[in-house]
Short mmCIF file of C-alpha atoms in Angstrom, two decimals:
data_model
loop_
_atom_site.label_atom_id
_atom_site.label_comp_id
_atom_site.label_asym_id
_atom_site.label_seq_id
_atom_site.Cartn_x
_atom_site.Cartn_y
_atom_site.Cartn_z
CA MET A 30 58.36 -61.66 57.37
CA LEU A 31 58.34 -63.03 53.84
CA ASN A 32 57.83 -66.73 54.38
CA ALA A 33 56.17 -69.11 51.93
CA GLU A 34 52.45 -69.18 52.71
CA ILE A 35 51.42 -72.05 50.48
CA ASP A 36 53.00 -75.29 49.29
CA PRO A 37 54.52 -74.69 45.82
CA ALA A 38 53.01 -77.86 44.36
CA GLU A 39 49.58 -76.86 45.64
CA ALA A 40 50.05 -73.44 44.01
CA GLY A 41 51.05 -74.94 40.66
CA PHE A 42 54.85 -74.78 40.89
CA ASP A 43 57.60 -77.39 40.75
CA PRO A 44 59.85 -76.83 43.83
CA GLN A 45 62.96 -78.06 42.04
CA ARG A 46 62.36 -75.69 39.16
CA LEU A 47 61.77 -72.82 41.60
CA ALA A 48 65.20 -73.53 43.06
CA ARG A 49 66.71 -72.53 39.72
CA ILE A 50 65.77 -68.93 40.54
CA ASP A 51 67.97 -69.04 43.66
CA THR A 52 70.86 -70.67 41.83
CA HIS A 53 70.76 -68.30 38.88
CA PHE A 54 70.67 -65.02 40.77
CA ALA A 55 73.06 -66.20 43.49
CA ARG A 56 75.56 -66.56 40.67
CA TYR A 57 75.19 -62.84 39.95
CA VAL A 58 76.17 -62.18 43.56
CA ASP A 59 79.04 -64.69 43.55
CA GLU A 60 80.44 -63.17 40.35
CA GLY A 61 80.38 -59.64 41.80
CA LYS A 62 77.67 -58.38 39.45
CA LEU A 63 75.05 -57.65 42.11
CA PRO A 64 75.53 -56.78 45.79
CA GLY A 65 72.51 -58.87 46.72
CA TYR A 66 68.92 -59.53 45.70
CA LEU A 67 65.49 -60.54 46.93
CA ALA A 68 62.79 -62.16 44.77
CA VAL A 69 59.21 -62.89 45.79
CA ILE A 70 56.84 -65.14 43.82
CA ALA A 71 53.18 -65.31 44.83
CA ARG A 72 49.93 -66.77 43.55
CA ASP A 73 46.50 -65.52 44.55
CA GLY A 74 48.29 -63.16 46.90
CA LYS A 75 49.97 -66.00 48.82
CA VAL A 76 53.77 -66.20 48.83
CA VAL A 77 54.98 -69.35 47.08
CA HIS A 78 58.74 -68.77 47.07
CA VAL A 79 61.28 -66.28 48.40
CA ALA A 80 64.83 -66.23 47.05
CA LYS A 81 67.56 -64.00 48.44
CA ALA A 82 71.33 -63.80 48.68
CA GLY A 83 74.15 -61.33 49.17
CA GLN A 84 74.48 -57.99 50.89
CA ALA A 85 72.18 -55.02 51.26
CA ASP A 86 75.24 -52.98 52.21
CA ILE A 87 78.59 -54.55 51.32
CA GLU A 88 80.72 -52.06 53.22
CA ALA A 89 78.65 -52.44 56.39
CA GLY A 90 78.51 -56.23 56.03
CA ARG A 91 74.71 -56.14 56.24
CA ALA A 92 72.98 -59.02 54.49
CA VAL A 93 69.79 -58.75 52.44
CA ALA A 94 66.85 -59.29 54.79
CA ASP A 95 63.11 -59.56 54.41
CA ASP A 96 62.73 -56.05 55.85
CA THR A 97 65.49 -54.39 53.78
CA LEU A 98 64.40 -51.02 52.40
CA TRP A 99 64.88 -50.54 48.65
CA ARG A 100 64.71 -47.49 46.40
CA ILE A 101 61.98 -48.57 44.02
CA TYR A 102 62.40 -45.54 41.74
CA SER A 103 60.02 -45.93 38.77
CA MET A 104 58.08 -48.73 40.43
CA THR A 105 56.55 -45.68 42.13
CA LYS A 106 54.75 -44.93 38.84
CA PRO A 107 52.11 -47.70 39.01
CA ILE A 108 51.32 -46.66 42.60
CA THR A 109 50.80 -43.03 41.55
CA SER A 110 48.71 -44.13 38.57
CA VAL A 111 46.46 -46.23 40.82
CA ALA A 112 46.18 -43.24 43.18
CA LEU A 113 44.98 -41.01 40.37
CA MET A 114 42.41 -43.59 39.29
CA LEU A 115 40.95 -43.58 42.80
CA LEU A 116 40.04 -39.95 42.10
CA TRP A 117 38.73 -40.89 38.66
CA GLU A 118 36.40 -43.40 40.31
CA ALA A 119 35.05 -40.57 42.48
CA GLY A 120 34.27 -38.47 39.39
CA ALA A 121 36.99 -35.88 40.00
CA PHE A 122 38.00 -35.80 36.31
CA GLU A 123 37.66 -37.54 32.97
CA LEU A 124 40.59 -39.17 31.20
CA LYS A 125 40.09 -36.94 28.17
CA ASP A 126 40.26 -33.73 30.20
CA PRO A 127 43.04 -31.31 29.15
CA ILE A 128 45.48 -31.03 32.04
CA GLU A 129 45.55 -27.24 31.65
CA THR A 130 42.09 -27.28 33.27
CA TYR A 131 43.79 -28.21 36.54
CA LEU A 132 47.41 -27.19 35.83
CA PRO A 133 47.25 -23.79 34.06
CA ALA A 134 51.02 -23.76 33.43
CA PHE A 135 50.43 -26.15 30.53
CA LYS A 136 48.08 -23.81 28.69
CA ASP A 137 49.35 -22.64 25.29
CA ALA A 138 51.92 -25.46 25.13
CA ARG A 139 54.44 -25.37 22.31
CA VAL A 140 56.03 -28.27 20.44
CA TRP A 141 59.67 -28.69 19.42
CA ALA A 142 60.10 -27.82 15.74
CA GLY A 143 63.88 -27.59 15.39
CA GLY A 144 66.86 -25.60 16.53
CA ASN A 145 69.19 -26.77 19.26
CA GLN A 146 69.51 -27.03 23.03
CA ASN A 147 70.42 -23.37 23.36
CA LYS A 148 67.95 -21.98 20.82
CA PRO A 149 64.89 -24.23 20.41
CA ILE A 150 62.44 -23.50 17.62
CA THR A 151 58.85 -24.22 18.63
CA ARG A 152 55.33 -24.06 17.27
CA PRO A 153 51.94 -24.01 19.02
CA ALA A 154 50.58 -27.44 19.94
CA VAL A 155 47.47 -28.46 18.05
CA GLU A 156 46.28 -30.93 20.69
CA PRO A 157 46.31 -30.18 24.44
CA ILE A 158 47.90 -32.65 26.83
CA ARG A 159 45.10 -34.79 28.19
CA ILE A 160 45.19 -36.80 31.41
CA TRP A 161 45.40 -40.12 29.59
CA HIS A 162 48.48 -38.83 27.76
CA LEU A 163 50.24 -38.47 31.11
CA LEU A 164 49.26 -42.00 32.15
CA THR A 165 50.68 -43.42 28.92
CA HIS A 166 53.81 -41.26 28.46
CA THR A 167 52.39 -39.88 25.22
CA ALA A 168 52.21 -36.27 26.48
CA GLY A 169 55.40 -35.10 24.76
CA LEU A 170 57.35 -34.66 28.00
CA THR A 171 60.82 -36.14 28.52
CA TYR A 172 63.59 -36.85 31.07
CA GLY A 173 66.84 -34.94 31.36
CA PHE A 174 68.79 -38.16 31.81
CA HIS A 175 67.89 -39.56 28.39
CA TYR A 176 70.63 -37.76 26.42
CA ALA A 177 68.69 -38.64 23.24
CA HIS A 178 67.36 -35.27 22.04
CA PRO A 179 68.30 -31.58 22.50
CA LEU A 180 65.15 -31.14 24.59
CA ASP A 181 66.60 -33.54 27.16
CA GLY A 182 69.45 -31.05 27.46
CA VAL A 183 66.98 -28.22 27.99
CA TYR A 184 65.59 -30.16 30.96
CA ARG A 185 69.12 -30.59 32.31
CA ASP A 186 69.84 -26.90 31.86
CA HIS A 187 66.86 -26.19 34.10
CA GLY A 188 68.13 -28.62 36.75
CA TYR A 189 65.86 -31.55 35.89
CA GLU A 190 68.17 -34.49 35.24
CA PHE A 191 67.23 -36.56 38.30
CA GLY A 192 64.45 -35.00 40.34
CA SER A 193 64.35 -31.34 41.37
CA ARG A 194 65.41 -29.13 44.24
CA ALA A 195 62.14 -27.21 44.06
CA SER A 196 58.72 -28.25 45.36
CA LEU A 197 56.49 -30.50 43.27
CA ALA A 198 54.17 -27.58 42.52
CA ASP A 199 56.98 -25.31 41.35
CA THR A 200 58.68 -28.07 39.38
CA VAL A 201 55.52 -29.03 37.50
CA ASP A 202 54.80 -25.38 36.73
CA ALA A 203 58.30 -25.18 35.25
CA PHE A 204 57.69 -28.30 33.14
CA GLY A 205 54.65 -26.53 31.72
CA GLN A 206 56.85 -23.77 30.33
CA LEU A 207 59.22 -26.12 28.47
CA PRO A 208 58.60 -27.26 24.87
CA LEU A 209 56.97 -30.60 24.17
CA LEU A 210 58.94 -33.23 22.29
CA PHE A 211 56.02 -34.04 19.98
CA GLU A 212 52.32 -33.43 19.49
CA PRO A 213 50.48 -34.96 22.49
CA GLY A 214 48.99 -38.38 21.84
CA THR A 215 51.17 -39.27 18.84
CA GLU A 216 54.28 -40.97 20.26
CA PHE A 217 55.60 -42.63 23.42
CA ASN A 218 58.50 -41.12 25.34
CA TYR A 219 59.35 -42.23 28.87
CA SER A 220 59.17 -39.04 30.90
CA VAL A 221 58.34 -36.93 33.93
CA ALA A 222 54.66 -37.42 33.07
CA THR A 223 53.98 -39.37 36.27
CA ASP A 224 55.52 -36.58 38.34
CA VAL A 225 52.95 -34.30 36.72
CA LEU A 226 50.28 -36.85 37.70
CA GLY A 227 51.47 -36.55 41.29
CA ARG A 228 50.86 -32.82 41.20
CA LEU A 229 47.48 -33.39 39.57
CA ILE A 230 46.56 -35.63 42.51
CA GLU A 231 47.45 -32.80 44.88
CA VAL A 232 45.30 -30.28 43.01
CA LEU A 233 42.32 -32.62 42.69
CA SER A 234 42.44 -33.94 46.25
CA GLY A 235 43.58 -30.86 48.15
CA GLN A 236 46.21 -33.00 49.89
CA SER A 237 49.96 -33.28 49.47
CA LEU A 238 50.98 -36.37 47.50
CA ASP A 239 52.59 -38.11 50.48
CA VAL A 240 49.46 -37.68 52.61
CA PHE A 241 47.16 -38.85 49.83
CA LEU A 242 49.23 -41.97 49.18
CA GLN A 243 49.43 -42.75 52.88
CA GLU A 244 45.69 -42.39 53.47
CA ARG A 245 44.36 -43.91 50.26
CA ILE A 246 46.90 -46.64 49.38
CA PHE A 247 49.53 -47.40 52.01
CA ALA A 248 47.25 -47.54 55.07
CA PRO A 249 44.47 -49.59 53.42
CA LEU A 250 47.00 -52.11 52.05
CA GLY A 251 49.16 -52.22 55.17
CA MET A 252 52.24 -50.81 53.41
CA THR A 253 53.81 -49.56 56.65
CA ASP A 254 57.38 -49.19 55.34
CA THR A 255 56.74 -47.25 52.11
CA ALA A 256 57.43 -43.51 52.00
CA PHE A 257 59.33 -40.78 50.15
CA SER A 258 62.37 -41.43 52.36
CA ALA A 259 63.64 -44.34 54.41
CA VAL A 260 61.44 -44.94 57.46
CA ASP A 261 64.46 -46.62 59.10
CA PRO A 262 67.86 -45.63 57.66
CA ASP A 263 69.50 -48.62 59.35
CA ARG A 264 67.54 -50.93 57.03
CA MET A 265 68.31 -48.99 53.85
CA ALA A 266 70.19 -50.88 51.12
CA ALA A 267 73.20 -49.17 49.58
CA LEU A 268 73.19 -48.17 45.92
CA TYR A 269 75.78 -49.52 43.48
CA GLN A 270 76.99 -49.21 39.90
CA PRO A 271 78.56 -52.01 37.82
CA GLY A 272 81.74 -53.30 39.38
CA LEU A 273 80.00 -52.87 42.77
CA LYS A 274 81.05 -49.24 42.87
CA ARG A 275 79.08 -47.65 45.70
CA ASP A 276 77.04 -44.59 44.68
CA ASP A 277 76.39 -42.51 47.77
CA ARG A 278 75.79 -39.34 45.74
CA MET A 279 72.45 -40.71 44.58
CA GLY A 280 72.08 -43.22 47.36
CA GLN A 281 72.01 -40.71 50.21
CA VAL A 282 69.01 -38.93 48.68
CA ALA A 283 66.69 -41.64 50.02
CA LEU A 284 67.70 -40.86 53.61
CA HIS A 285 66.09 -37.41 53.59
CA THR A 286 62.62 -36.11 52.77
CA PRO A 287 62.94 -34.57 49.29
CA ALA A 288 61.86 -31.07 48.31
CA MET A 289 59.94 -32.59 45.39
CA LEU A 290 57.66 -35.54 46.10
CA SER A 291 58.26 -37.58 42.96
CA GLY A 292 55.26 -39.65 41.95
CA GLY A 293 57.42 -40.92 39.12
CA GLY A 294 60.32 -42.28 41.12
CA GLY A 295 60.58 -41.17 44.72
CA LEU A 296 59.36 -44.02 46.91
CA VAL A 297 61.35 -46.29 49.20
CA GLY A 298 59.83 -49.51 50.52
CA THR A 299 60.14 -53.18 51.33
CA ALA A 300 59.44 -56.27 49.26
CA ALA A 301 56.60 -57.16 51.64
CA ASP A 302 54.95 -53.80 51.02
CA TYR A 303 55.19 -54.05 47.25
CA HIS A 304 53.84 -57.60 47.47
CA ARG A 305 50.74 -56.11 49.07
CA PHE A 306 50.41 -53.69 46.16
CA THR A 307 50.83 -56.36 43.45
CA SER A 308 48.45 -58.66 45.34
CA MET A 309 45.84 -55.92 44.93
CA LEU A 310 46.43 -56.03 41.17
CA VAL A 311 46.07 -59.83 41.15
CA ALA A 312 42.85 -59.49 43.15
CA GLY A 313 41.31 -57.37 40.41
CA GLY A 314 41.84 -54.10 42.27
CA ALA A 315 40.33 -55.03 45.64
CA PRO A 316 40.26 -53.40 48.11
CA LEU A 317 41.24 -50.16 46.31
CA LEU A 318 39.85 -50.20 42.78
CA ALA A 319 36.74 -51.55 41.13
CA PRO A 320 37.43 -54.52 38.81
CA ARG A 321 36.32 -52.57 35.74
CA THR A 322 38.71 -49.75 36.59
CA LEU A 323 41.68 -52.10 36.75
CA ARG A 324 40.60 -53.81 33.54
CA LEU A 325 40.53 -50.39 31.87
CA MET A 326 44.02 -49.63 33.16
CA ALA A 327 45.28 -53.01 31.91
CA ARG A 328 44.25 -52.40 28.29
CA ASN A 329 46.65 -51.05 25.69
CA HIS A 330 46.01 -47.29 25.46
CA LEU A 331 48.72 -46.39 22.95
CA PRO A 332 47.40 -44.37 19.98
CA GLY A 333 45.71 -46.57 17.40
CA GLY A 334 46.41 -49.70 19.47
CA ALA A 335 50.09 -49.52 18.49
CA GLU A 336 52.90 -51.49 20.08
CA LEU A 337 55.75 -49.68 21.81
CA LYS A 338 58.14 -50.78 19.07
CA ASP A 339 56.11 -48.75 16.57
CA ILE A 340 55.82 -45.40 18.38
CA ALA A 341 58.34 -45.32 21.26
CA ARG A 342 61.30 -42.95 21.09
CA PRO A 343 64.65 -44.78 21.43
CA THR A 344 65.26 -43.86 25.06
CA ILE A 345 65.81 -45.70 28.30
CA SER A 346 62.62 -47.36 29.50
CA GLU A 347 61.83 -50.04 32.05
CA THR A 348 60.51 -52.59 29.58
CA GLN A 349 61.37 -54.04 26.21
CA ASN A 350 59.36 -52.81 23.23
CA ASP A 351 58.71 -55.93 21.13
CA GLY A 352 55.22 -57.30 21.68
CA MET A 353 54.45 -54.66 24.30
CA GLY A 354 51.75 -52.06 24.67
CA PHE A 355 51.16 -49.61 27.49
CA GLY A 356 48.16 -49.22 29.76
CA LEU A 357 47.32 -46.55 32.31
CA GLY A 358 50.48 -46.82 34.36
CA PHE A 359 52.31 -49.98 33.33
CA SER A 360 53.37 -52.04 30.32
CA VAL A 361 51.01 -54.65 28.89
CA VAL A 362 52.01 -57.75 26.90
CA LEU A 363 50.13 -57.78 23.58
CA ASP A 364 51.99 -60.43 21.56
CA PRO A 365 53.69 -63.11 23.70
CA ALA A 366 55.50 -64.61 20.70
CA ALA A 367 57.09 -61.25 19.89
CA THR A 368 58.46 -60.92 23.42
CA LYS A 369 60.29 -64.25 23.03
CA LEU A 370 59.40 -64.93 26.65
CA ALA A 371 56.74 -67.12 28.25
CA SER A 372 54.75 -64.09 29.36
CA PRO A 373 51.04 -64.42 28.61
CA ALA A 374 49.00 -61.71 26.93
CA GLY A 375 47.82 -59.22 29.51
CA GLU A 376 50.87 -59.42 31.75
CA LEU A 377 51.39 -56.07 33.52
CA ALA A 378 54.83 -54.89 34.55
CA TRP A 379 57.28 -52.13 35.28
CA GLY A 380 60.69 -51.62 36.86
CA GLY A 381 62.95 -49.09 38.47
CA LEU A 382 66.29 -47.40 37.83
CA ALA A 383 68.12 -49.58 40.37
CA SER A 384 67.11 -52.83 38.56
CA THR A 385 64.04 -53.53 40.67
CA ALA A 386 61.10 -55.02 38.78
CA PHE A 387 57.65 -56.52 39.11
CA PHE A 388 55.25 -58.32 36.83
CA VAL A 389 51.70 -59.52 37.34
CA SER A 390 49.80 -62.05 35.23
CA PRO A 391 46.08 -61.69 35.95
CA GLN A 392 45.47 -64.79 33.82
CA ASP A 393 47.76 -66.87 36.03
CA ARG A 394 46.88 -65.02 39.27
CA LEU A 395 50.64 -64.54 39.58
CA SER A 396 52.72 -61.72 41.01
CA VAL A 397 56.51 -61.50 41.03
CA GLN A 398 58.87 -58.86 42.44
CA PHE A 399 62.63 -58.53 42.24
CA PHE A 400 64.74 -56.18 44.36
CA THR A 401 68.37 -55.17 44.17
CA GLN A 402 70.17 -51.80 44.00
CA MET A 403 72.20 -51.71 40.79
CA ILE A 404 72.10 -48.71 38.44
CA PRO A 405 71.41 -48.48 35.60
CA SER A 406 68.62 -51.00 35.16
CA SER A 407 70.06 -51.93 31.77
CA ALA A 408 73.29 -53.26 33.34
CA TYR A 409 72.13 -56.90 33.18
CA PRO A 410 69.15 -58.75 31.61
CA LEU A 411 67.64 -59.47 35.00
CA ARG A 412 64.00 -58.92 34.06
CA SER A 413 63.85 -61.19 31.05
CA GLN A 414 65.74 -63.90 32.93
CA LEU A 415 63.41 -63.57 35.91
CA ARG A 416 60.40 -64.19 33.68
CA GLN A 417 62.12 -67.13 32.03
CA LEU A 418 62.84 -68.76 35.38
CA VAL A 419 59.46 -68.08 36.98
CA TYR A 420 57.30 -69.25 34.11
CA GLN A 421 59.35 -72.43 33.52
CA ALA A 422 58.68 -73.34 37.16
CA MET A 423 54.89 -73.31 36.73
CA THR A 424 53.14 -76.62 36.22
CA ASP A 425 49.77 -75.32 35.09
#
């Protein structure tokens, strides 16, 4: 159960200010903007405050509960990135390694040079995709659902708008035959890169991605409810679009084991499980990663130390661009003033398609998660408002 484990005042929070979180997001539910929500605020890994309201499944009349299962979509990405770095710590690869060493389908990659969706013009890539490019979305890959460039349409033409009906191995091999959007390591474009990382984990470890995650992350952290499909369908939240329009077309996917294990967006889990993952980040990586490894991941790895606003393609992402950099698997605050939020430098964060989100402030020993099931994640400014309300409640 997700009960407060420490007195808010003792943890550096004003209880009355924390109550503003409940009031604010309950209004979203009362106004019919969200079906329901669950927020968890913790310090030093101890839960300080839990706020929840509304329904996990409106039609079934099932309220949001501590053990509700949520599609975390792209909040899968930091988990996959941590999994890969466990192999890095064991010396399985170097971050500068070309991925074609392990994934031959990416050899002789070609870069978009013009043309259209039906007849792309390409040229040979000068730089190979390296593993750190995948971790930072600077590999030149894309998503079919962006609708921002003809190459996105090429992905859709091959059946890659949301996920794939083929295995992870076959899907990643197919990605390797598609053009790159730009020269690797030169720009940021939110993409299937983390799905490719998932396949890389399989090749390096000799295990399927689900088994590797279970043995190396979920079991050690006690994440008993996290998997690539709902461990208990009766606890699964329903998926909605604005106007509380139920989306069973996408929603039902989480009830069945997928053909492709998506390291970029396939996991389902509970708030308690993700709290265990973010608590690991607050603890400097323990018990999974060495402190220096996590500090490396938490640095800005964008080319030339750039901010996202300078090199990111104008596509859907799970963070704002102003004042933000990107580490090995999550966004990193570089310039707090530019964010126009109270986030400190070094804050790590990411979110998911259904408006879920987390952020961690190592400086403040703070972790925050927010769960709901509203697509797209850009429907409402939930993430910026969550930060505003959490940081104003802190007294130190």
